[in-house]
Amino acid sequence: MAESHYVGRFAPTPSGYLHFGSLVAAVASYLDARAVGGRWLVRMEDLDPPREVPGAQAAILDTLERYGFEWDGPVERQSERSEAYMAVIEQWLRSGLAYACTCSRKQLDGLHIYPGTCRNAVHPLEDAALRIRVPELEYAFIDRVQGEFRQHLGREVGDFIIRRRDGLYAYQLAVVIDDAWQGVTDIVRGADLLDSTPRQLYLQELLGVTQPRYLHVPLIIQPDGHKLGKSYRSPPLPPDHAAPLLIRALHALGQQPPGELAGAMPREVLAWGIGSWDATRIPRVHSIPEAQLE
Ligand code: GLU
Ligand code: ZN
C-alpha cells in the first residue's frame, strides 16, 4: 500500500480490563488507520496508579494480541512522561496561564464550574492543584461522524485542572502532549470524550501544535444507560470468543460483515474490516444500548 501520513492510536486506561465498548473503539481506530495504510499505536494511559488494577496493563495488551491487533512501535506509557508534562506546565506557570488552586473540595461543592477563586492569588505550588486559565471563547470542530460540536470554555467548562493536588497529571494535558509528541493525525475514540475535545483543542492551540482529525464512535451502554466498564463492572472480553465479538463490534460500527466470517480467525475478521471499512456507515449517535446489537 502507498505510504500514508495517517497516524492513529488506541489509548486504554488500565483502571480496568478491556470490555466490549473499548473493543468497538479499538476496532474503529485500527480499521480507520489500516484502511489507508496508516500507522497504529498503542499508548497506555497509566496516569493514576492508585486507580490502576494490578495486571490490567498486561491483560489489555494480551487481549489486543489475541483479538488479532498488530501495533506499530513500542507501547508508550504515560507514567514515564512526567518530565515532558512538567516542562509544559512550568512554561504556563511562568507566563501566568497556569496557576495554583488551593480550594478544598468542600469549597467547590455544588458548583457546576470552577469560579476562578484562585486566579489572581499567588499560592505556593506545593499541596495545590494546578489549573489552566480558559478564554471566554467557543471552541468548535467538525467530527467525522458526529458532525459539528461546540463548547464555550468560559461558560461551560471553566479553568480546569492540569495537575492534581496529589501531583498526578490530568488526562486532558497528557493526552494532548502525547498525541502531538507521537505525531497522531487522527483520533478515533468513544463519544464520551466529545465534550473533552474543546479543552484539548485549546491546549493544542497553546502548544502551537497541529489539530488532529476527530472521529467519535458511539458508546456502548448498559440497559440502565451506564457506559460499559465505567459505572459498574462489566465483564472483561473473553479470550476465546474473539471472532464473534469482533463481528459484533463491526455491526456496532455499521459495517456489514458477511455471515461466512463467523468461522474465521480474529486476524481474518480484521482483514475483512480493513478491506471493507466505510466510516460513513458509523451510526451518528452518541450511544447504543448493548441489547440493541445482534
Ligand atoms: N484513556 C482514555 C480512555 O480509556 C482514552 C483517551 C483518548 O482516546 O483520548 O477512556
Ligand atoms: Zn481555587
PDB file of C-alpha atoms and ligand atoms in Angstrom:
ATOM      1  CA  MET A   1       0.000   0.000   0.000  1.00  0.00           C
ATOM      2  CA  ALA A   2       1.150   3.545  -0.726  1.00  0.00           C
ATOM      3  CA  GLU A   3       2.850   5.391   2.093  1.00  0.00           C
ATOM      4  CA  SER A   4       0.413   7.233   4.275  1.00  0.00           C
ATOM      5  CA  HIS A   5       0.752  10.111   6.689  1.00  0.00           C
ATOM      6  CA  TYR A   6      -2.036   8.784   8.845  1.00  0.00           C
ATOM      7  CA  VAL A   7      -1.063   8.002  12.450  1.00  0.00           C
ATOM      8  CA  GLY A   8      -3.808   6.592  14.667  1.00  0.00           C
ATOM      9  CA  ARG A   9      -3.759   5.265  18.190  1.00  0.00           C
ATOM     10  CA  PHE A  10      -5.621   3.337  20.852  1.00  0.00           C
ATOM     11  CA  ALA A  11      -5.107   4.713  24.355  1.00  0.00           C
ATOM     12  CA  PRO A  12      -6.557   2.449  27.052  1.00  0.00           C
ATOM     13  CA  THR A  13      -6.591   3.344  30.740  1.00  0.00           C
ATOM     14  CA  PRO A  14      -5.561   0.376  32.904  1.00  0.00           C
ATOM     15  CA  SER A  15      -8.145   1.132  35.590  1.00  0.00           C
ATOM     16  CA  GLY A  16      -9.917  -1.972  34.288  1.00  0.00           C
ATOM     17  CA  TYR A  17      -9.802  -4.634  31.586  1.00  0.00           C
ATOM     18  CA  LEU A  18     -10.925  -4.218  28.003  1.00  0.00           C
ATOM     19  CA  HIS A  19     -14.683  -4.613  27.625  1.00  0.00           C
ATOM     20  CA  PHE A  20     -16.929  -4.624  24.581  1.00  0.00           C
ATOM     21  CA  GLY A  21     -17.157  -0.806  24.470  1.00  0.00           C
ATOM     22  CA  SER A  22     -13.363  -0.465  24.379  1.00  0.00           C
ATOM     23  CA  LEU A  23     -13.225  -3.146  21.674  1.00  0.00           C
ATOM     24  CA  VAL A  24     -15.531  -1.064  19.478  1.00  0.00           C
ATOM     25  CA  ALA A  25     -13.191   1.941  19.868  1.00  0.00           C
ATOM     26  CA  ALA A  26     -10.100  -0.190  19.224  1.00  0.00           C
ATOM     27  CA  VAL A  27     -11.612  -1.763  16.084  1.00  0.00           C
ATOM     28  CA  ALA A  28     -12.672   1.631  14.724  1.00  0.00           C
ATOM     29  CA  SER A  29      -9.269   3.256  15.236  1.00  0.00           C
ATOM     30  CA  TYR A  30      -7.435   0.201  13.879  1.00  0.00           C
ATOM     31  CA  LEU A  31      -9.527  -0.143  10.730  1.00  0.00           C
ATOM     32  CA  ASP A  32      -9.567   3.587  10.054  1.00  0.00           C
ATOM     33  CA  ALA A  33      -5.739   3.614  10.185  1.00  0.00           C
ATOM     34  CA  ARG A  34      -5.039   0.397   8.298  1.00  0.00           C
ATOM     35  CA  ALA A  35      -7.612   1.058   5.577  1.00  0.00           C
ATOM     36  CA  VAL A  36      -5.391   3.925   4.375  1.00  0.00           C
ATOM     37  CA  GLY A  37      -2.081   2.185   5.102  1.00  0.00           C
ATOM     38  CA  GLY A  38      -1.549   4.266   8.227  1.00  0.00           C
ATOM     39  CA  ARG A  39       0.346   3.538  11.415  1.00  0.00           C
ATOM     40  CA  TRP A  40      -1.493   2.445  14.567  1.00  0.00           C
ATOM     41  CA  LEU A  41      -0.015   2.997  18.021  1.00  0.00           C
ATOM     42  CA  VAL A  42      -0.989   1.732  21.459  1.00  0.00           C
ATOM     43  CA  ARG A  43      -0.474   4.083  24.393  1.00  0.00           C
ATOM     44  CA  MET A  44      -1.060   3.081  27.991  1.00  0.00           C
ATOM     45  CA  GLU A  45      -2.749   5.963  29.835  1.00  0.00           C
ATOM     46  CA  ASP A  46      -1.484   4.931  33.261  1.00  0.00           C
ATOM     47  CA  LEU A  47      -1.596   8.357  34.902  1.00  0.00           C
ATOM     48  CA  ASP A  48      -3.379   7.253  38.039  1.00  0.00           C
ATOM     49  CA  PRO A  49      -1.517   4.450  39.854  1.00  0.00           C
ATOM     50  CA  PRO A  50      -3.966   4.320  42.804  1.00  0.00           C
ATOM     51  CA  ARG A  51      -6.819   3.517  40.407  1.00  0.00           C
ATOM     52  CA  GLU A  52      -4.850   1.026  38.346  1.00  0.00           C
ATOM     53  CA  VAL A  53      -5.983  -2.603  38.530  1.00  0.00           C
ATOM     54  CA  PRO A  54      -2.901  -4.791  39.073  1.00  0.00           C
ATOM     55  CA  GLY A  55      -2.226  -6.845  35.953  1.00  0.00           C
ATOM     56  CA  ALA A  56      -4.576  -4.783  33.779  1.00  0.00           C
ATOM     57  CA  GLN A  57      -1.825  -3.426  31.515  1.00  0.00           C
ATOM     58  CA  ALA A  58      -0.563  -6.880  30.614  1.00  0.00           C
ATOM     59  CA  ALA A  59      -4.113  -8.210  30.266  1.00  0.00           C
ATOM     60  CA  ILE A  60      -5.099  -5.374  27.895  1.00  0.00           C
ATOM     61  CA  LEU A  61      -2.096  -5.992  25.630  1.00  0.00           C
ATOM     62  CA  ASP A  62      -2.668  -9.755  25.746  1.00  0.00           C
ATOM     63  CA  THR A  63      -6.311  -9.307  24.759  1.00  0.00           C
ATOM     64  CA  LEU A  64      -5.382  -6.988  21.885  1.00  0.00           C
ATOM     65  CA  GLU A  65      -2.962  -9.631  20.602  1.00  0.00           C
ATOM     66  CA  ARG A  66      -5.448 -12.452  20.908  1.00  0.00           C
ATOM     67  CA  TYR A  67      -8.014 -10.367  19.050  1.00  0.00           C
ATOM     68  CA  GLY A  68      -5.568 -10.015  16.172  1.00  0.00           C
ATOM     69  CA  PHE A  69      -4.426  -6.391  16.541  1.00  0.00           C
ATOM     70  CA  GLU A  70      -0.870  -5.523  15.498  1.00  0.00           C
ATOM     71  CA  TRP A  71       0.521  -2.188  16.667  1.00  0.00           C
ATOM     72  CA  ASP A  72       3.482  -0.233  15.388  1.00  0.00           C
ATOM     73  CA  GLY A  73       6.450   0.590  17.572  1.00  0.00           C
ATOM     74  CA  PRO A  74       6.730   0.216  21.332  1.00  0.00           C
ATOM     75  CA  VAL A  75       3.808   0.732  23.703  1.00  0.00           C
ATOM     76  CA  GLU A  76       4.374   4.159  25.274  1.00  0.00           C
ATOM     77  CA  ARG A  77       3.384   4.682  28.907  1.00  0.00           C
ATOM     78  CA  GLN A  78       2.200   7.999  30.293  1.00  0.00           C
ATOM     79  CA  SER A  79       3.699   7.081  33.666  1.00  0.00           C
ATOM     80  CA  GLU A  80       7.101   7.630  32.021  1.00  0.00           C
ATOM     81  CA  ARG A  81       6.282  11.053  30.605  1.00  0.00           C
ATOM     82  CA  SER A  82       6.168  13.240  33.730  1.00  0.00           C
ATOM     83  CA  GLU A  83       9.128  15.369  32.692  1.00  0.00           C
ATOM     84  CA  ALA A  84       7.502  16.334  29.414  1.00  0.00           C
ATOM     85  CA  TYR A  85       4.259  17.248  31.191  1.00  0.00           C
ATOM     86  CA  MET A  86       6.039  19.280  33.860  1.00  0.00           C
ATOM     87  CA  ALA A  87       8.110  21.165  31.276  1.00  0.00           C
ATOM     88  CA  VAL A  88       4.902  22.372  29.644  1.00  0.00           C
ATOM     89  CA  ILE A  89       3.300  23.284  32.952  1.00  0.00           C
ATOM     90  CA  GLU A  90       6.356  25.255  34.039  1.00  0.00           C
ATOM     91  CA  GLN A  91       6.172  27.303  30.876  1.00  0.00           C
ATOM     92  CA  TRP A  92       2.490  28.051  31.512  1.00  0.00           C
ATOM     93  CA  LEU A  93       3.168  28.937  35.150  1.00  0.00           C
ATOM     94  CA  ARG A  94       5.848  31.393  34.063  1.00  0.00           C
ATOM     95  CA  SER A  95       3.545  33.050  31.567  1.00  0.00           C
ATOM     96  CA  GLY A  96       0.695  33.180  34.083  1.00  0.00           C
ATOM     97  CA  LEU A  97      -1.570  30.866  32.073  1.00  0.00           C
ATOM     98  CA  ALA A  98      -1.429  28.213  34.781  1.00  0.00           C
ATOM     99  CA  TYR A  99      -1.912  28.889  38.469  1.00  0.00           C
ATOM    100  CA  ALA A 100      -2.075  27.095  41.790  1.00  0.00           C
ATOM    101  CA  CYS A 101      -5.500  26.444  43.305  1.00  0.00           C
ATOM    102  CA  THR A 102      -5.910  25.566  46.957  1.00  0.00           C
ATOM    103  CA  CYS A 103      -9.696  25.420  47.053  1.00  0.00           C
ATOM    104  CA  SER A 104     -10.947  22.491  49.054  1.00  0.00           C
ATOM    105  CA  ARG A 105     -13.470  20.033  47.713  1.00  0.00           C
ATOM    106  CA  LYS A 106     -15.914  21.465  50.214  1.00  0.00           C
ATOM    107  CA  GLN A 107     -15.429  24.999  48.893  1.00  0.00           C
ATOM    108  CA  LEU A 108     -16.207  23.835  45.375  1.00  0.00           C
ATOM    109  CA  ASP A 109     -19.041  21.547  46.387  1.00  0.00           C
ATOM    110  CA  GLY A 110     -22.201  22.120  44.368  1.00  0.00           C
ATOM    111  CA  LEU A 111     -20.560  24.465  41.856  1.00  0.00           C
ATOM    112  CA  HIS A 112     -21.088  23.499  38.247  1.00  0.00           C
ATOM    113  CA  ILE A 113     -17.860  25.111  37.060  1.00  0.00           C
ATOM    114  CA  TYR A 114     -14.813  26.459  38.874  1.00  0.00           C
ATOM    115  CA  PRO A 115     -15.473  30.151  39.646  1.00  0.00           C
ATOM    116  CA  GLY A 116     -11.836  31.249  39.294  1.00  0.00           C
ATOM    117  CA  THR A 117     -11.334  31.844  43.017  1.00  0.00           C
ATOM    118  CA  CYS A 118      -7.533  31.424  42.909  1.00  0.00           C
ATOM    119  CA  ARG A 119      -6.918  33.058  39.529  1.00  0.00           C
ATOM    120  CA  ASN A 120      -5.141  36.075  40.962  1.00  0.00           C
ATOM    121  CA  ALA A 121      -3.909  34.676  44.249  1.00  0.00           C
ATOM    122  CA  VAL A 122      -0.297  33.570  44.301  1.00  0.00           C
ATOM    123  CA  HIS A 123      -0.344  30.299  46.195  1.00  0.00           C
ATOM    124  CA  PRO A 124       2.747  28.132  46.571  1.00  0.00           C
ATOM    125  CA  LEU A 125       2.716  25.173  44.186  1.00  0.00           C
ATOM    126  CA  GLU A 126       3.087  22.600  46.921  1.00  0.00           C
ATOM    127  CA  ASP A 127      -0.115  20.994  48.070  1.00  0.00           C
ATOM    128  CA  ALA A 128      -2.102  22.797  45.395  1.00  0.00           C
ATOM    129  CA  ALA A 129      -3.858  21.737  42.236  1.00  0.00           C
ATOM    130  CA  LEU A 130      -2.682  23.468  39.056  1.00  0.00           C
ATOM    131  CA  ARG A 131      -5.282  24.951  36.751  1.00  0.00           C
ATOM    132  CA  ILE A 132      -5.121  26.489  33.300  1.00  0.00           C
ATOM    133  CA  ARG A 133      -6.960  29.728  32.540  1.00  0.00           C
ATOM    134  CA  VAL A 134      -9.535  29.375  29.787  1.00  0.00           C
ATOM    135  CA  PRO A 135     -10.597  32.191  27.477  1.00  0.00           C
ATOM    136  CA  GLU A 136     -14.182  33.441  27.123  1.00  0.00           C
ATOM    137  CA  LEU A 137     -14.366  31.768  23.747  1.00  0.00           C
ATOM    138  CA  GLU A 138     -16.194  28.997  21.986  1.00  0.00           C
ATOM    139  CA  TYR A 139     -14.117  26.116  20.607  1.00  0.00           C
ATOM    140  CA  ALA A 140     -15.618  24.076  17.797  1.00  0.00           C
ATOM    141  CA  PHE A 141     -14.646  21.266  15.480  1.00  0.00           C
ATOM    142  CA  ILE A 142     -16.232  19.020  12.881  1.00  0.00           C
ATOM    143  CA  ASP A 143     -16.259  15.402  13.956  1.00  0.00           C
ATOM    144  CA  ARG A 144     -16.115  12.952  11.031  1.00  0.00           C
ATOM    145  CA  VAL A 145     -19.122  11.051  12.401  1.00  0.00           C
ATOM    146  CA  GLN A 146     -20.906  13.286  14.881  1.00  0.00           C
ATOM    147  CA  GLY A 147     -20.662  16.490  12.852  1.00  0.00           C
ATOM    148  CA  GLU A 148     -20.147  19.901  14.420  1.00  0.00           C
ATOM    149  CA  PHE A 149     -19.511  20.097  18.150  1.00  0.00           C
ATOM    150  CA  ARG A 150     -19.026  23.364  20.012  1.00  0.00           C
ATOM    151  CA  GLN A 151     -18.444  24.380  23.584  1.00  0.00           C
ATOM    152  CA  HIS A 152     -17.854  27.721  25.277  1.00  0.00           C
ATOM    153  CA  LEU A 153     -14.855  27.173  27.533  1.00  0.00           C
ATOM    154  CA  GLY A 154     -15.513  30.093  29.853  1.00  0.00           C
ATOM    155  CA  ARG A 155     -19.210  29.425  30.396  1.00  0.00           C
ATOM    156  CA  GLU A 156     -19.388  25.636  30.092  1.00  0.00           C
ATOM    157  CA  VAL A 157     -16.022  24.407  31.375  1.00  0.00           C
ATOM    158  CA  GLY A 158     -14.085  26.980  33.422  1.00  0.00           C
ATOM    159  CA  ASP A 159     -10.407  26.937  34.375  1.00  0.00           C
ATOM    160  CA  PHE A 160      -9.619  23.233  34.505  1.00  0.00           C
ATOM    161  CA  ILE A 161      -7.092  21.114  36.371  1.00  0.00           C
ATOM    162  CA  ILE A 162      -3.905  20.099  34.577  1.00  0.00           C
ATOM    163  CA  ARG A 163      -2.159  18.648  37.636  1.00  0.00           C
ATOM    164  CA  ARG A 164      -3.990  17.381  40.657  1.00  0.00           C
ATOM    165  CA  ARG A 165      -3.182  18.339  44.203  1.00  0.00           C
ATOM    166  CA  ASP A 166      -1.669  14.873  44.770  1.00  0.00           C
ATOM    167  CA  GLY A 167       0.792  15.540  41.919  1.00  0.00           C
ATOM    168  CA  LEU A 168      -0.926  13.362  39.314  1.00  0.00           C
ATOM    169  CA  TYR A 169      -1.158  14.837  35.830  1.00  0.00           C
ATOM    170  CA  ALA A 170      -4.583  15.312  34.289  1.00  0.00           C
ATOM    171  CA  TYR A 171      -5.789  13.309  31.300  1.00  0.00           C
ATOM    172  CA  GLN A 172      -6.595  16.492  29.310  1.00  0.00           C
ATOM    173  CA  LEU A 173      -2.985  17.639  29.494  1.00  0.00           C
ATOM    174  CA  ALA A 174      -1.254  14.300  28.946  1.00  0.00           C
ATOM    175  CA  VAL A 175      -3.399  13.260  26.002  1.00  0.00           C
ATOM    176  CA  VAL A 176      -2.667  16.471  24.097  1.00  0.00           C
ATOM    177  CA  ILE A 177       1.082  16.447  24.774  1.00  0.00           C
ATOM    178  CA  ASP A 178       1.413  12.775  23.835  1.00  0.00           C
ATOM    179  CA  ASP A 179      -0.752  12.847  20.717  1.00  0.00           C
ATOM    180  CA  ALA A 180       1.417  15.726  19.464  1.00  0.00           C
ATOM    181  CA  TRP A 181       4.670  14.033  20.528  1.00  0.00           C
ATOM    182  CA  GLN A 182       3.695  10.816  18.740  1.00  0.00           C
ATOM    183  CA  GLY A 183       2.577  12.626  15.595  1.00  0.00           C
ATOM    184  CA  VAL A 184      -1.007  11.378  15.833  1.00  0.00           C
ATOM    185  CA  THR A 185      -3.044  12.726  12.924  1.00  0.00           C
ATOM    186  CA  ASP A 186      -6.363  11.006  13.625  1.00  0.00           C
ATOM    187  CA  ILE A 187      -8.087  10.449  16.936  1.00  0.00           C
ATOM    188  CA  VAL A 188     -10.767   7.762  16.887  1.00  0.00           C
ATOM    189  CA  ARG A 189     -12.359   7.107  20.293  1.00  0.00           C
ATOM    190  CA  GLY A 190     -15.612   6.832  22.234  1.00  0.00           C
ATOM    191  CA  ALA A 191     -18.208   9.597  22.142  1.00  0.00           C
ATOM    192  CA  ASP A 192     -17.907  10.066  25.915  1.00  0.00           C
ATOM    193  CA  LEU A 193     -14.829  12.153  25.057  1.00  0.00           C
ATOM    194  CA  LEU A 194     -16.626  14.524  22.672  1.00  0.00           C
ATOM    195  CA  ASP A 195     -17.021  17.104  25.400  1.00  0.00           C
ATOM    196  CA  SER A 196     -13.348  16.858  26.363  1.00  0.00           C
ATOM    197  CA  THR A 197     -12.313  17.746  22.836  1.00  0.00           C
ATOM    198  CA  PRO A 198     -12.771  21.561  23.017  1.00  0.00           C
ATOM    199  CA  ARG A 199     -10.457  21.646  26.062  1.00  0.00           C
ATOM    200  CA  GLN A 200      -7.943  19.636  24.070  1.00  0.00           C
ATOM    201  CA  LEU A 201      -8.255  21.989  21.081  1.00  0.00           C
ATOM    202  CA  TYR A 202      -7.469  24.876  23.403  1.00  0.00           C
ATOM    203  CA  LEU A 203      -4.361  23.165  24.808  1.00  0.00           C
ATOM    204  CA  GLN A 204      -3.228  22.318  21.260  1.00  0.00           C
ATOM    205  CA  GLU A 205      -3.562  25.989  20.400  1.00  0.00           C
ATOM    206  CA  LEU A 206      -1.454  26.982  23.422  1.00  0.00           C
ATOM    207  CA  LEU A 207       1.210  24.454  22.432  1.00  0.00           C
ATOM    208  CA  GLY A 208       1.123  25.552  18.803  1.00  0.00           C
ATOM    209  CA  VAL A 209       0.609  22.008  17.521  1.00  0.00           C
ATOM    210  CA  THR A 210      -1.491  20.861  14.588  1.00  0.00           C
ATOM    211  CA  GLN A 211      -5.059  19.921  15.346  1.00  0.00           C
ATOM    212  CA  PRO A 212      -5.745  16.241  14.572  1.00  0.00           C
ATOM    213  CA  ARG A 213      -8.906  14.992  12.869  1.00  0.00           C
ATOM    214  CA  TYR A 214     -11.524  13.520  15.192  1.00  0.00           C
ATOM    215  CA  LEU A 215     -13.947  10.636  14.869  1.00  0.00           C
ATOM    216  CA  HIS A 216     -16.060   9.744  17.907  1.00  0.00           C
ATOM    217  CA  VAL A 217     -17.740   6.343  17.801  1.00  0.00           C
ATOM    218  CA  PRO A 218     -20.942   5.517  19.682  1.00  0.00           C
ATOM    219  CA  LEU A 219     -20.545   4.417  23.248  1.00  0.00           C
ATOM    220  CA  ILE A 220     -21.973   1.015  24.091  1.00  0.00           C
ATOM    221  CA  ILE A 221     -24.210   1.399  27.112  1.00  0.00           C
ATOM    222  CA  GLN A 222     -25.970  -0.849  29.597  1.00  0.00           C
ATOM    223  CA  PRO A 223     -29.763  -1.068  29.755  1.00  0.00           C
ATOM    224  CA  ASP A 224     -29.669   1.423  32.645  1.00  0.00           C
ATOM    225  CA  GLY A 225     -27.833   3.935  30.456  1.00  0.00           C
ATOM    226  CA  HIS A 226     -24.428   3.484  32.060  1.00  0.00           C
ATOM    227  CA  LYS A 227     -21.289   3.282  29.989  1.00  0.00           C
ATOM    228  CA  LEU A 228     -19.866  -0.237  29.734  1.00  0.00           C
ATOM    229  CA  GLY A 229     -16.910  -0.744  32.011  1.00  0.00           C
ATOM    230  CA  LYS A 230     -17.131   2.547  33.859  1.00  0.00           C
ATOM    231  CA  SER A 231     -20.082   2.988  36.144  1.00  0.00           C
ATOM    232  CA  TYR A 232     -20.120  -0.610  37.199  1.00  0.00           C
ATOM    233  CA  ARG A 233     -18.023  -3.617  36.477  1.00  0.00           C
ATOM    234  CA  SER A 234     -18.747  -5.103  33.091  1.00  0.00           C
ATOM    235  CA  PRO A 235     -17.081  -8.372  32.226  1.00  0.00           C
ATOM    236  CA  PRO A 236     -13.679  -8.283  30.563  1.00  0.00           C
ATOM    237  CA  LEU A 237     -13.544  -9.564  26.996  1.00  0.00           C
ATOM    238  CA  PRO A 238     -13.257 -13.366  26.991  1.00  0.00           C
ATOM    239  CA  PRO A 239     -10.110 -14.613  25.208  1.00  0.00           C
ATOM    240  CA  ASP A 240     -11.887 -17.417  23.384  1.00  0.00           C
ATOM    241  CA  HIS A 241     -14.681 -15.520  21.624  1.00  0.00           C
ATOM    242  CA  ALA A 242     -12.568 -13.100  19.667  1.00  0.00           C
ATOM    243  CA  ALA A 243     -14.043 -13.563  16.175  1.00  0.00           C
ATOM    244  CA  PRO A 244     -17.746 -13.326  17.145  1.00  0.00           C
ATOM    245  CA  LEU A 245     -17.079 -10.290  19.324  1.00  0.00           C
ATOM    246  CA  LEU A 246     -15.074  -8.595  16.567  1.00  0.00           C
ATOM    247  CA  ILE A 247     -18.001  -9.240  14.228  1.00  0.00           C
ATOM    248  CA  ARG A 248     -20.355  -7.762  16.789  1.00  0.00           C
ATOM    249  CA  ALA A 249     -18.101  -4.693  17.041  1.00  0.00           C
ATOM    250  CA  LEU A 250     -18.227  -4.360  13.237  1.00  0.00           C
ATOM    251  CA  HIS A 251     -22.035  -4.395  13.394  1.00  0.00           C
ATOM    252  CA  ALA A 252     -21.985  -1.763  16.141  1.00  0.00           C
ATOM    253  CA  LEU A 253     -19.917   0.376  13.736  1.00  0.00           C
ATOM    254  CA  GLY A 254     -22.481  -0.038  10.941  1.00  0.00           C
ATOM    255  CA  GLN A 255     -20.268  -2.335   8.857  1.00  0.00           C
ATOM    256  CA  GLN A 256     -21.802  -5.371   7.161  1.00  0.00           C
ATOM    257  CA  PRO A 257     -19.584  -8.424   7.590  1.00  0.00           C
ATOM    258  CA  PRO A 258     -20.725 -11.485   5.606  1.00  0.00           C
ATOM    259  CA  GLY A 259     -22.112 -14.443   7.573  1.00  0.00           C
ATOM    260  CA  GLU A 260     -19.243 -16.714   6.487  1.00  0.00           C
ATOM    261  CA  LEU A 261     -16.862 -14.614   8.566  1.00  0.00           C
ATOM    262  CA  ALA A 262     -18.280 -16.173  11.750  1.00  0.00           C
ATOM    263  CA  GLY A 263     -15.920 -19.141  11.464  1.00  0.00           C
ATOM    264  CA  ALA A 264     -12.818 -17.075  10.675  1.00  0.00           C
ATOM    265  CA  MET A 265      -9.747 -16.321  12.770  1.00  0.00           C
ATOM    266  CA  PRO A 266      -9.666 -12.916  14.539  1.00  0.00           C
ATOM    267  CA  ARG A 267      -6.998 -11.617  12.179  1.00  0.00           C
ATOM    268  CA  GLU A 268      -9.130 -12.572   9.175  1.00  0.00           C
ATOM    269  CA  VAL A 269     -12.103 -10.697  10.609  1.00  0.00           C
ATOM    270  CA  LEU A 270      -9.922  -7.600  10.998  1.00  0.00           C
ATOM    271  CA  ALA A 271      -8.509  -8.080   7.494  1.00  0.00           C
ATOM    272  CA  TRP A 272     -12.073  -8.114   6.126  1.00  0.00           C
ATOM    273  CA  GLY A 273     -12.758  -4.989   8.165  1.00  0.00           C
ATOM    274  CA  ILE A 274      -9.718  -3.197   6.727  1.00  0.00           C
ATOM    275  CA  GLY A 275     -10.671  -4.078   3.164  1.00  0.00           C
ATOM    276  CA  SER A 276     -14.304  -3.032   3.554  1.00  0.00           C
ATOM    277  CA  TRP A 277     -14.014  -0.146   6.028  1.00  0.00           C
ATOM    278  CA  ASP A 278     -16.557   2.606   5.448  1.00  0.00           C
ATOM    279  CA  ALA A 279     -16.515   5.196   8.222  1.00  0.00           C
ATOM    280  CA  THR A 280     -19.567   6.922   6.740  1.00  0.00           C
ATOM    281  CA  ARG A 281     -21.650   3.920   7.856  1.00  0.00           C
ATOM    282  CA  ILE A 282     -20.904   4.503  11.566  1.00  0.00           C
ATOM    283  CA  PRO A 283     -24.167   5.436  13.332  1.00  0.00           C
ATOM    284  CA  ARG A 284     -24.315   9.173  14.086  1.00  0.00           C
ATOM    285  CA  VAL A 285     -25.357   8.672  17.671  1.00  0.00           C
ATOM    286  CA  HIS A 286     -23.546   9.161  20.959  1.00  0.00           C
ATOM    287  CA  SER A 287     -24.541   5.804  22.394  1.00  0.00           C
ATOM    288  CA  ILE A 288     -26.025   2.428  21.526  1.00  0.00           C
ATOM    289  CA  PRO A 289     -27.663   0.198  24.151  1.00  0.00           C
ATOM    290  CA  GLU A 290     -25.810  -3.104  24.187  1.00  0.00           C
ATOM    291  CA  ALA A 291     -29.089  -5.018  23.982  1.00  0.00           C
ATOM    292  CA  GLN A 292     -29.756  -3.486  20.540  1.00  0.00           C
ATOM    293  CA  LEU A 293     -26.757  -5.197  18.994  1.00  0.00           C
ATOM    294  CA  GLU A 294     -27.104  -8.551  17.304  1.00  0.00           C
TER     295      GLU A 294
HETATM  296  N1  GLU B   1      -7.586   6.768  28.039  1.00  0.00           N
HETATM  297  C1  GLU B   1      -8.903   7.183  27.624  1.00  0.00           C
HETATM  298  C2  GLU B   1      -9.921   6.122  27.967  1.00  0.00           C
HETATM  299  O1  GLU B   1      -9.560   4.971  28.147  1.00  0.00           O
HETATM  300  C3  GLU B   1      -8.984   7.423  26.144  1.00  0.00           C
HETATM  301  C4  GLU B   1      -8.301   8.658  25.781  1.00  0.00           C
HETATM  302  C5  GLU B   1      -8.428   9.058  24.333  1.00  0.00           C
HETATM  303  O2  GLU B   1      -8.663   8.199  23.472  1.00  0.00           O
HETATM  304  O3  GLU B   1      -8.265  10.238  24.083  1.00  0.00           O
HETATM  305  O4  GLU B   1     -11.095   6.439  28.090  1.00  0.00           O
HETATM  306 ZN    ZN B   2      -9.009  27.653  43.857  1.00  0.00          ZN
END
